[in-house]
PDB file of C-alpha atoms in Angstrom:
ATOM      1  CA  MET A  11      93.656 -71.571 -10.959  1.00  0.00           C
ATOM      2  CA  GLY A  12      92.099 -75.042 -11.344  1.00  0.00           C
ATOM      3  CA  GLY A  13      88.990 -73.095 -10.063  1.00  0.00           C
ATOM      4  CA  ILE A  14      88.792 -72.804 -13.789  1.00  0.00           C
ATOM      5  CA  LEU A  15      87.661 -76.165 -14.248  1.00  0.00           C
ATOM      6  CA  ILE A  16      84.704 -76.181 -10.733  1.00  0.00           C
ATOM      7  CA  LEU A  17      83.262 -72.952 -12.276  1.00  0.00           C
ATOM      8  CA  THR A  18      83.221 -74.195 -15.937  1.00  0.00           C
ATOM      9  CA  ALA A  19      81.819 -77.245 -14.636  1.00  0.00           C
ATOM     10  CA  LEU A  20      79.360 -75.386 -12.627  1.00  0.00           C
ATOM     11  CA  THR A  21      78.320 -72.797 -15.356  1.00  0.00           C
ATOM     12  CA  VAL A  22      77.670 -75.959 -17.860  1.00  0.00           C
ATOM     13  CA  SER A  23      75.278 -77.539 -15.537  1.00  0.00           C
ATOM     14  CA  CYS A  24      73.179 -74.884 -14.350  1.00  0.00           C
ATOM     15  CA  LEU A  25      73.043 -73.423 -18.255  1.00  0.00           C
ATOM     16  CA  ILE A  26      71.567 -77.202 -19.228  1.00  0.00           C
ATOM     17  CA  PHE A  27      69.673 -77.554 -16.606  1.00  0.00           C
ATOM     18  CA  ASP A  28      66.664 -74.830 -15.509  1.00  0.00           C
ATOM     19  CA  PRO A  29      68.985 -71.890 -17.344  1.00  0.00           C
ATOM     20  CA  MET A  30      66.151 -69.142 -16.347  1.00  0.00           C
ATOM     21  CA  ASP A  31      65.968 -69.602 -12.536  1.00  0.00           C
ATOM     22  CA  LEU A  32      66.509 -65.935 -11.006  1.00  0.00           C
ATOM     23  CA  ARG A  33      67.899 -67.393  -7.974  1.00  0.00           C
ATOM     24  CA  LYS A  34      70.013 -69.950  -9.524  1.00  0.00           C
ATOM     25  CA  GLY A  35      71.612 -67.082 -12.085  1.00  0.00           C
ATOM     26  CA  LEU A  36      72.645 -64.877  -9.164  1.00  0.00           C
ATOM     27  CA  ALA A  37      74.236 -67.524  -6.971  1.00  0.00           C
ATOM     28  CA  LEU A  38      75.775 -68.127 -10.111  1.00  0.00           C
ATOM     29  CA  PHE A  39      76.816 -64.815 -10.728  1.00  0.00           C
ATOM     30  CA  LEU A  40      78.175 -64.428  -7.677  1.00  0.00           C
ATOM     31  CA  ALA A  41      80.869 -67.313  -7.509  1.00  0.00           C
ATOM     32  CA  LEU A  42      81.301 -66.248 -11.630  1.00  0.00           C
ATOM     33  CA  GLY A  43      81.969 -62.489  -9.728  1.00  0.00           C
ATOM     34  CA  HIS A  44      84.125 -63.868  -6.463  1.00  0.00           C
ATOM     35  CA  GLY A  45      86.202 -66.594  -9.497  1.00  0.00           C
ATOM     36  CA  VAL A  46      87.268 -63.636 -11.512  1.00  0.00           C
ATOM     37  CA  ILE A  47      88.136 -61.389  -8.460  1.00  0.00           C
ATOM     38  CA  GLY A  48      90.476 -64.601  -7.884  1.00  0.00           C
ATOM     39  CA  PHE A  49      91.260 -64.733 -11.498  1.00  0.00           C
ATOM     40  CA  LEU A  50      93.201 -61.137 -11.247  1.00  0.00           C
ATOM     41  CA  ASP A  51      94.459 -62.577  -8.333  1.00  0.00           C
ATOM     42  CA  ASP A  52      96.544 -65.750  -9.340  1.00  0.00           C
ATOM     43  CA  SER A  53      97.462 -64.704 -12.547  1.00  0.00           C
ATOM     44  CA  ILE A  54      99.587 -61.770 -11.314  1.00  0.00           C
ATOM     45  CA  LYS A  55     101.291 -64.122  -8.860  1.00  0.00           C
ATOM     46  CA  ALA A  56     102.138 -66.997 -12.004  1.00  0.00           C
ATOM     47  CA  ILE A  57     103.062 -63.614 -14.621  1.00  0.00           C
ATOM     48  CA  LYS A  58     105.143 -61.677 -11.932  1.00  0.00           C
ATOM     49  CA  HIS A  59     106.663 -65.196  -9.969  1.00  0.00           C
ATOM     50  CA  ARG A  60     105.396 -63.891  -6.768  1.00  0.00           C
ATOM     51  CA  ASN A  61     103.328 -64.955  -3.057  1.00  0.00           C
ATOM     52  CA  LEU A  62     101.696 -61.361  -3.981  1.00  0.00           C
ATOM     53  CA  GLY A  63      98.999 -60.487  -6.409  1.00  0.00           C
ATOM     54  CA  LEU A  64      96.303 -58.737  -5.526  1.00  0.00           C
ATOM     55  CA  THR A  65      96.112 -56.251  -2.610  1.00  0.00           C
ATOM     56  CA  ALA A  66      93.928 -57.112   0.106  1.00  0.00           C
ATOM     57  CA  LYS A  67      92.181 -53.589  -0.554  1.00  0.00           C
ATOM     58  CA  GLN A  68      91.675 -54.713  -4.234  1.00  0.00           C
ATOM     59  CA  LYS A  69      89.933 -57.912  -3.158  1.00  0.00           C
ATOM     60  CA  LEU A  70      88.006 -56.093  -0.982  1.00  0.00           C
ATOM     61  CA  ALA A  71      86.722 -53.733  -3.186  1.00  0.00           C
ATOM     62  CA  GLY A  72      85.883 -56.569  -5.574  1.00  0.00           C
ATOM     63  CA  GLN A  73      83.916 -58.146  -2.977  1.00  0.00           C
ATOM     64  CA  PHE A  74      82.175 -55.139  -2.013  1.00  0.00           C
ATOM     65  CA  VAL A  75      81.510 -54.335  -5.961  1.00  0.00           C
ATOM     66  CA  MET A  76      79.648 -57.938  -6.150  1.00  0.00           C
ATOM     67  CA  ALA A  77      77.709 -57.859  -3.204  1.00  0.00           C
ATOM     68  CA  ALA A  78      76.648 -54.567  -4.219  1.00  0.00           C
ATOM     69  CA  ILE A  79      75.001 -55.899  -7.542  1.00  0.00           C
ATOM     70  CA  PHE A  80      74.063 -59.351  -5.483  1.00  0.00           C
ATOM     71  CA  CYS A  81      71.551 -56.880  -3.096  1.00  0.00           C
ATOM     72  CA  TYR A  82      71.141 -54.421  -5.806  1.00  0.00           C
ATOM     73  CA  ILE A  83      69.510 -57.747  -8.000  1.00  0.00           C
ATOM     74  CA  LEU A  84      67.802 -59.083  -4.938  1.00  0.00           C
ATOM     75  CA  ASP A  85      65.603 -56.042  -3.694  1.00  0.00           C
ATOM     76  CA  ALA A  86      64.801 -54.859  -7.947  1.00  0.00           C
ATOM     77  CA  PHE A  87      64.271 -58.073  -9.026  1.00  0.00           C
ATOM     78  CA  LEU A  88      63.249 -60.837  -6.365  1.00  0.00           C
ATOM     79  CA  HIS A  89      61.539 -58.452  -4.130  1.00  0.00           C
ATOM     80  CA  PHE A  90      63.688 -59.800  -1.387  1.00  0.00           C
ATOM     81  CA  PRO A  91      62.421 -60.103   2.156  1.00  0.00           C
ATOM     82  CA  THR A  92      64.977 -58.304   4.618  1.00  0.00           C
ATOM     83  CA  THR A  93      64.255 -60.790   7.101  1.00  0.00           C
ATOM     84  CA  LEU A  94      66.509 -62.951   8.841  1.00  0.00           C
ATOM     85  CA  TRP A  95      65.504 -66.682  10.118  1.00  0.00           C
ATOM     86  CA  ILE A  96      67.281 -66.960  13.725  1.00  0.00           C
ATOM     87  CA  PRO A  97      67.973 -70.128  14.008  1.00  0.00           C
ATOM     88  CA  PHE A  98      67.029 -73.268  16.582  1.00  0.00           C
ATOM     89  CA  THR A  99      63.947 -70.860  16.665  1.00  0.00           C
ATOM     90  CA  SER A 100      60.855 -70.127  14.956  1.00  0.00           C
ATOM     91  CA  ILE A 101      61.566 -66.560  15.482  1.00  0.00           C
ATOM     92  CA  THR A 102      62.263 -64.385  12.185  1.00  0.00           C
ATOM     93  CA  VAL A 103      63.455 -60.660  12.601  1.00  0.00           C
ATOM     94  CA  ASP A 104      63.049 -57.466   9.821  1.00  0.00           C
ATOM     95  CA  LEU A 105      66.237 -55.793   9.875  1.00  0.00           C
ATOM     96  CA  GLY A 106      64.551 -53.314   7.132  1.00  0.00           C
ATOM     97  CA  MET A 107      67.736 -51.815   5.131  1.00  0.00           C
ATOM     98  CA  PHE A 108      69.974 -53.177   7.796  1.00  0.00           C
ATOM     99  CA  TYR A 109      69.665 -56.471   5.939  1.00  0.00           C
ATOM    100  CA  TYR A 110      71.729 -55.616   3.262  1.00  0.00           C
ATOM    101  CA  LEU A 111      74.644 -54.473   5.065  1.00  0.00           C
ATOM    102  CA  PHE A 112      74.529 -58.275   6.584  1.00  0.00           C
ATOM    103  CA  VAL A 113      74.557 -59.574   3.309  1.00  0.00           C
ATOM    104  CA  PHE A 114      77.666 -57.302   2.684  1.00  0.00           C
ATOM    105  CA  VAL A 115      79.608 -58.563   5.608  1.00  0.00           C
ATOM    106  CA  MET A 116      77.984 -62.078   4.974  1.00  0.00           C
ATOM    107  CA  ILE A 117      79.516 -62.579   1.658  1.00  0.00           C
ATOM    108  CA  VAL A 118      82.819 -61.044   2.464  1.00  0.00           C
ATOM    109  CA  GLY A 119      83.215 -63.092   5.414  1.00  0.00           C
ATOM    110  CA  THR A 120      81.877 -66.917   3.716  1.00  0.00           C
ATOM    111  CA  SER A 121      84.282 -65.861   0.094  1.00  0.00           C
ATOM    112  CA  ASN A 122      87.414 -65.169   2.791  1.00  0.00           C
ATOM    113  CA  ALA A 123      86.937 -67.896   4.862  1.00  0.00           C
ATOM    114  CA  VAL A 124      87.094 -70.304   2.634  1.00  0.00           C
ATOM    115  CA  ASN A 125      90.085 -68.758   0.851  1.00  0.00           C
ATOM    116  CA  LEU A 126      91.684 -69.334   3.793  1.00  0.00           C
ATOM    117  CA  THR A 127      90.328 -73.185   4.476  1.00  0.00           C
ATOM    118  CA  ASP A 128      92.004 -73.593   1.288  1.00  0.00           C
ATOM    119  CA  GLY A 129      95.585 -75.026   2.727  1.00  0.00           C
ATOM    120  CA  LEU A 130      96.130 -78.335   2.417  1.00  0.00           C
ATOM    121  CA  ASP A 131      94.769 -80.778  -0.454  1.00  0.00           C
ATOM    122  CA  GLY A 132      90.950 -81.629  -0.927  1.00  0.00           C
ATOM    123  CA  LEU A 133      90.358 -79.580   2.360  1.00  0.00           C
ATOM    124  CA  ALA A 134      88.101 -77.051   0.522  1.00  0.00           C
ATOM    125  CA  ALA A 135      87.497 -79.137  -2.529  1.00  0.00           C
ATOM    126  CA  GLY A 136      85.852 -81.952  -0.041  1.00  0.00           C
ATOM    127  CA  SER A 137      84.350 -79.257   2.329  1.00  0.00           C
ATOM    128  CA  CYS A 138      82.570 -77.245   0.416  1.00  0.00           C
ATOM    129  CA  ALA A 139      81.106 -80.556  -1.544  1.00  0.00           C
ATOM    130  CA  ILE A 140      80.022 -81.906   1.709  1.00  0.00           C
ATOM    131  CA  THR A 141      78.007 -78.261   2.959  1.00  0.00           C
ATOM    132  CA  SER A 142      76.706 -77.773  -0.640  1.00  0.00           C
ATOM    133  CA  VAL A 143      74.779 -81.499  -0.174  1.00  0.00           C
ATOM    134  CA  ALA A 144      73.650 -80.055   2.959  1.00  0.00           C
ATOM    135  CA  TYR A 145      72.448 -76.967   0.935  1.00  0.00           C
ATOM    136  CA  VAL A 146      70.340 -78.888  -1.625  1.00  0.00           C
ATOM    137  CA  VAL A 147      68.623 -80.810   1.122  1.00  0.00           C
ATOM    138  CA  ILE A 148      67.917 -77.385   2.986  1.00  0.00           C
ATOM    139  CA  ALA A 149      66.504 -75.923  -0.603  1.00  0.00           C
ATOM    140  CA  VAL A 150      63.899 -79.574  -1.729  1.00  0.00           C
ATOM    141  CA  ALA A 151      63.290 -78.911   2.057  1.00  0.00           C
ATOM    142  CA  LEU A 152      61.831 -75.475   2.283  1.00  0.00           C
ATOM    143  CA  GLY A 153      60.731 -75.687  -1.794  1.00  0.00           C
ATOM    144  CA  TYR A 154      63.365 -74.144  -3.207  1.00  0.00           C
ATOM    145  CA  THR A 155      63.561 -76.990  -5.448  1.00  0.00           C
ATOM    146  CA  HIS A 156      64.660 -75.584  -8.520  1.00  0.00           C
ATOM    147  CA  PHE A 157      67.007 -73.763  -7.389  1.00  0.00           C
ATOM    148  CA  ALA A 158      69.050 -77.237  -5.266  1.00  0.00           C
ATOM    149  CA  ILE A 159      70.163 -77.625  -9.261  1.00  0.00           C
ATOM    150  CA  PHE A 160      72.288 -75.349  -8.334  1.00  0.00           C
ATOM    151  CA  GLY A 161      73.811 -76.849  -5.027  1.00  0.00           C
ATOM    152  CA  THR A 162      73.919 -79.985  -6.578  1.00  0.00           C
ATOM    153  CA  ALA A 163      76.175 -78.977  -9.406  1.00  0.00           C
ATOM    154  CA  LEU A 164      78.179 -77.224  -7.399  1.00  0.00           C
ATOM    155  CA  THR A 165      78.839 -80.553  -5.082  1.00  0.00           C
ATOM    156  CA  GLY A 166      79.215 -82.328  -8.704  1.00  0.00           C
ATOM    157  CA  ALA A 167      81.594 -80.127  -9.840  1.00  0.00           C
ATOM    158  CA  CYS A 168      83.669 -80.200  -6.217  1.00  0.00           C
ATOM    159  CA  LEU A 169      83.756 -83.822  -6.468  1.00  0.00           C
ATOM    160  CA  GLY A 170      85.549 -84.442 -10.126  1.00  0.00           C
ATOM    161  CA  PHE A 171      88.041 -81.410  -8.589  1.00  0.00           C
ATOM    162  CA  LEU A 172      88.855 -82.909  -6.160  1.00  0.00           C
ATOM    163  CA  PHE A 173      89.796 -86.368  -7.839  1.00  0.00           C
ATOM    164  CA  TYR A 174      92.410 -84.530  -9.554  1.00  0.00           C
ATOM    165  CA  ASN A 175      92.932 -82.681  -5.537  1.00  0.00           C
ATOM    166  CA  GLN A 176      93.397 -85.222  -3.618  1.00  0.00           C
ATOM    167  CA  HIS A 177      96.324 -86.245  -2.013  1.00  0.00           C
ATOM    168  CA  PRO A 178      99.136 -85.990  -3.109  1.00  0.00           C
ATOM    169  CA  ALA A 179      97.367 -82.799  -5.331  1.00  0.00           C
ATOM    170  CA  LYS A 180      97.825 -82.751  -9.073  1.00  0.00           C
ATOM    171  CA  MET A 181      95.903 -79.545  -8.921  1.00  0.00           C
ATOM    172  CA  PHE A 182      95.043 -77.095  -7.174  1.00  0.00           C
ATOM    173  CA  MET A 183      92.152 -74.398  -7.349  1.00  0.00           C
ATOM    174  CA  GLY A 184      93.364 -70.801  -5.891  1.00  0.00           C
ATOM    175  CA  ASP A 185      91.836 -68.054  -4.847  1.00  0.00           C
ATOM    176  CA  THR A 186      89.767 -68.487  -8.532  1.00  0.00           C
ATOM    177  CA  GLY A 187      88.470 -71.472  -6.943  1.00  0.00           C
ATOM    178  CA  SER A 188      88.800 -70.471  -3.113  1.00  0.00           C
ATOM    179  CA  LEU A 189      86.809 -67.617  -3.796  1.00  0.00           C
ATOM    180  CA  ALA A 190      84.398 -68.646  -5.837  1.00  0.00           C
ATOM    181  CA  LEU A 191      83.032 -71.500  -3.655  1.00  0.00           C
ATOM    182  CA  GLY A 192      82.511 -69.266  -0.734  1.00  0.00           C
ATOM    183  CA  GLY A 193      80.990 -66.750  -2.462  1.00  0.00           C
ATOM    184  CA  ALA A 194      78.645 -69.731  -3.883  1.00  0.00           C
ATOM    185  CA  LEU A 195      77.919 -71.035  -0.243  1.00  0.00           C
ATOM    186  CA  ALA A 196      76.704 -67.443   1.110  1.00  0.00           C
ATOM    187  CA  ALA A 197      74.848 -67.562  -1.951  1.00  0.00           C
ATOM    188  CA  MET A 198      73.022 -70.953  -1.273  1.00  0.00           C
ATOM    189  CA  ALA A 199      72.483 -69.637   2.298  1.00  0.00           C
ATOM    190  CA  ILE A 200      70.989 -66.111   1.500  1.00  0.00           C
ATOM    191  CA  LEU A 201      68.303 -67.003  -1.322  1.00  0.00           C
ATOM    192  CA  THR A 202      67.355 -70.133   0.894  1.00  0.00           C
ATOM    193  CA  LYS A 203      66.446 -67.339   4.035  1.00  0.00           C
ATOM    194  CA  THR A 204      68.922 -69.568   5.704  1.00  0.00           C
ATOM    195  CA  GLU A 205      71.505 -66.941   6.161  1.00  0.00           C
ATOM    196  CA  LEU A 206      72.781 -67.359  10.052  1.00  0.00           C
ATOM    197  CA  LEU A 207      72.174 -71.293   9.261  1.00  0.00           C
ATOM    198  CA  LEU A 208      75.857 -71.020   7.701  1.00  0.00           C
ATOM    199  CA  ILE A 209      77.312 -70.325  10.499  1.00  0.00           C
ATOM    200  CA  LEU A 210      76.585 -73.875  11.405  1.00  0.00           C
ATOM    201  CA  ALA A 211      76.705 -75.469   8.297  1.00  0.00           C
ATOM    202  CA  GLY A 212      79.922 -73.838   7.438  1.00  0.00           C
ATOM    203  CA  GLY A 213      81.225 -73.662  10.889  1.00  0.00           C
ATOM    204  CA  LEU A 214      84.788 -75.348   9.734  1.00  0.00           C
ATOM    205  CA  TYR A 215      84.893 -72.125   7.688  1.00  0.00           C
ATOM    206  CA  VAL A 216      84.001 -70.080  10.399  1.00  0.00           C
ATOM    207  CA  ILE A 217      86.410 -72.042  12.878  1.00  0.00           C
ATOM    208  CA  GLU A 218      89.395 -71.829  10.275  1.00  0.00           C
ATOM    209  CA  ALA A 219      89.062 -67.999   9.948  1.00  0.00           C
ATOM    210  CA  LEU A 220      88.342 -67.245  13.447  1.00  0.00           C
ATOM    211  CA  SER A 221      92.219 -68.864  14.170  1.00  0.00           C
ATOM    212  CA  VAL A 222      93.770 -66.419  12.227  1.00  0.00           C
ATOM    213  CA  ILE A 223      91.633 -63.618  14.141  1.00  0.00           C
ATOM    214  CA  ILE A 224      92.733 -64.892  17.298  1.00  0.00           C
ATOM    215  CA  GLN A 225      96.295 -65.529  15.602  1.00  0.00           C
ATOM    216  CA  VAL A 226      96.504 -61.925  14.437  1.00  0.00           C
ATOM    217  CA  ILE A 227      95.142 -60.022  17.124  1.00  0.00           C
ATOM    218  CA  SER A 228      96.453 -62.337  20.550  1.00  0.00           C
ATOM    219  CA  PHE A 229     100.193 -61.800  18.528  1.00  0.00           C
ATOM    220  CA  LYS A 230      99.802 -57.768  17.743  1.00  0.00           C
ATOM    221  CA  THR A 231      98.776 -57.009  21.412  1.00  0.00           C
ATOM    222  CA  ARG A 232     100.553 -59.145  23.492  1.00  0.00           C
ATOM    223  CA  GLY A 233     103.552 -60.618  21.536  1.00  0.00           C
ATOM    224  CA  VAL A 234     101.993 -64.505  22.006  1.00  0.00           C
ATOM    225  CA  ARG A 235     100.883 -67.008  19.050  1.00  0.00           C
ATOM    226  CA  VAL A 236      97.711 -68.764  20.200  1.00  0.00           C
ATOM    227  CA  PHE A 237      98.346 -71.349  17.851  1.00  0.00           C
ATOM    228  CA  LYS A 238     101.913 -73.047  16.384  1.00  0.00           C
ATOM    229  CA  MET A 239     100.248 -71.522  12.548  1.00  0.00           C
ATOM    230  CA  SER A 240      97.495 -70.191  11.183  1.00  0.00           C
ATOM    231  CA  PRO A 241      94.684 -71.272  10.143  1.00  0.00           C
ATOM    232  CA  ILE A 242      94.028 -73.561  12.191  1.00  0.00           C
ATOM    233  CA  HIS A 243      94.553 -76.825  10.201  1.00  0.00           C
ATOM    234  CA  HIS A 244      98.359 -76.396  10.083  1.00  0.00           C
ATOM    235  CA  HIS A 245      98.300 -75.956  13.655  1.00  0.00           C
ATOM    236  CA  PHE A 246      97.783 -80.218  13.436  1.00  0.00           C
ATOM    237  CA  GLU A 247      99.970 -80.255  10.335  1.00  0.00           C
ATOM    238  CA  LEU A 248     102.816 -78.743  12.878  1.00  0.00           C
ATOM    239  CA  SER A 249     101.891 -80.591  16.283  1.00  0.00           C
ATOM    240  CA  GLY A 250     102.296 -84.198  14.263  1.00  0.00           C
ATOM    241  CA  TRP A 251      99.118 -84.888  12.469  1.00  0.00           C
ATOM    242  CA  SER A 252      99.702 -86.132   9.180  1.00  0.00           C
ATOM    243  CA  GLU A 253      97.918 -84.115   6.151  1.00  0.00           C
ATOM    244  CA  VAL A 254      95.389 -86.757   5.364  1.00  0.00           C
ATOM    245  CA  LYS A 255      94.441 -87.266   8.722  1.00  0.00           C
ATOM    246  CA  VAL A 256      93.789 -83.221   9.260  1.00  0.00           C
ATOM    247  CA  VAL A 257      91.780 -83.130   6.093  1.00  0.00           C
ATOM    248  CA  THR A 258      89.843 -86.545   7.169  1.00  0.00           C
ATOM    249  CA  VAL A 259      89.179 -85.196  10.353  1.00  0.00           C
ATOM    250  CA  PHE A 260      87.986 -81.899   9.264  1.00  0.00           C
ATOM    251  CA  TRP A 261      85.631 -83.172   6.217  1.00  0.00           C
ATOM    252  CA  SER A 262      84.387 -85.424   9.003  1.00  0.00           C
ATOM    253  CA  PHE A 263      83.441 -81.961  11.299  1.00  0.00           C
ATOM    254  CA  SER A 264      81.962 -80.512   8.272  1.00  0.00           C
ATOM    255  CA  ALA A 265      79.712 -83.802   7.621  1.00  0.00           C
ATOM    256  CA  LEU A 266      78.213 -83.636  11.558  1.00  0.00           C
ATOM    257  CA  MET A 267      77.776 -79.497  11.001  1.00  0.00           C
ATOM    258  CA  ALA A 268      75.853 -80.450   7.791  1.00  0.00           C
ATOM    259  CA  ILE A 269      73.817 -83.202   8.985  1.00  0.00           C
ATOM    260  CA  LEU A 270      73.205 -80.731  12.172  1.00  0.00           C
ATOM    261  CA  SER A 271      72.119 -78.224  10.053  1.00  0.00           C
ATOM    262  CA  ILE A 272      69.173 -80.283   7.990  1.00  0.00           C
ATOM    263  CA  ILE A 273      68.220 -81.327  11.269  1.00  0.00           C
ATOM    264  CA  VAL A 274      67.835 -77.645  12.582  1.00  0.00           C
ATOM    265  CA  VAL A 275      65.789 -77.162   8.963  1.00  0.00           C
ATOM    266  CA  LEU A 276      63.634 -79.440   9.690  1.00  0.00           C
ATOM    267  CA  VAL A 277      62.879 -79.245  13.151  1.00  0.00           C
ATOM    268  CA  CYS A 278      62.385 -75.507  13.093  1.00  0.00           C
ATOM    269  CA  LYS A 279      61.783 -74.134  10.034  1.00  0.00           C
TER     270      LYS A 279
END
């Protein structure tokens, strides 16, 4: 449950710097809400000394509640536009009420994808620090200067935790941290109106999630495993890569995706 430290640092930083900013408070709510879900999951595992905590349905129910409250605040208090920017273009599409369905899927998908990425020492903390730096730059570039504080606080919290989580890890974030980080990244993408850009900026999490989906579908339909083990970071481990090499290469990929996403915003938005 080392994610408690990440959330504590994030919360304190947000309360010290511009505590009345609604966007920042909404992003913090989504991160803390997912942290609570993860905390319950980790607590059950610790108390009952088993690998299974909350059931998949219970986790999804909690994530849906968080997403529903988030969407309500977007509409009722921020009067949030229901438009969606298409990256690499100057085109925006108005989805109407379907926008909130998209936000639901985005929040649940991102939180679970980051949760899957948390499998090696420092992988999730380091990659999330990189992605959040990208969103700090994006937020400033698009004029959301106050909201950039949230991304800066998240980056600092991840880097501070990484001091204990680097190989060999002395502390693990658990679902408390990984679900919260996913919620935080989704919030940053939504609140800067760069929702679809998260597919690029968070490309690592997309690949990690897809590797699990592909593995499950292939095994259930053909009885064949595409990867030696999923998520994909374990495939590279079983292929002979050291844990440090896998993490370093995946961090480098995250950095490349972060740089590309910043360039896309600066050129096209």
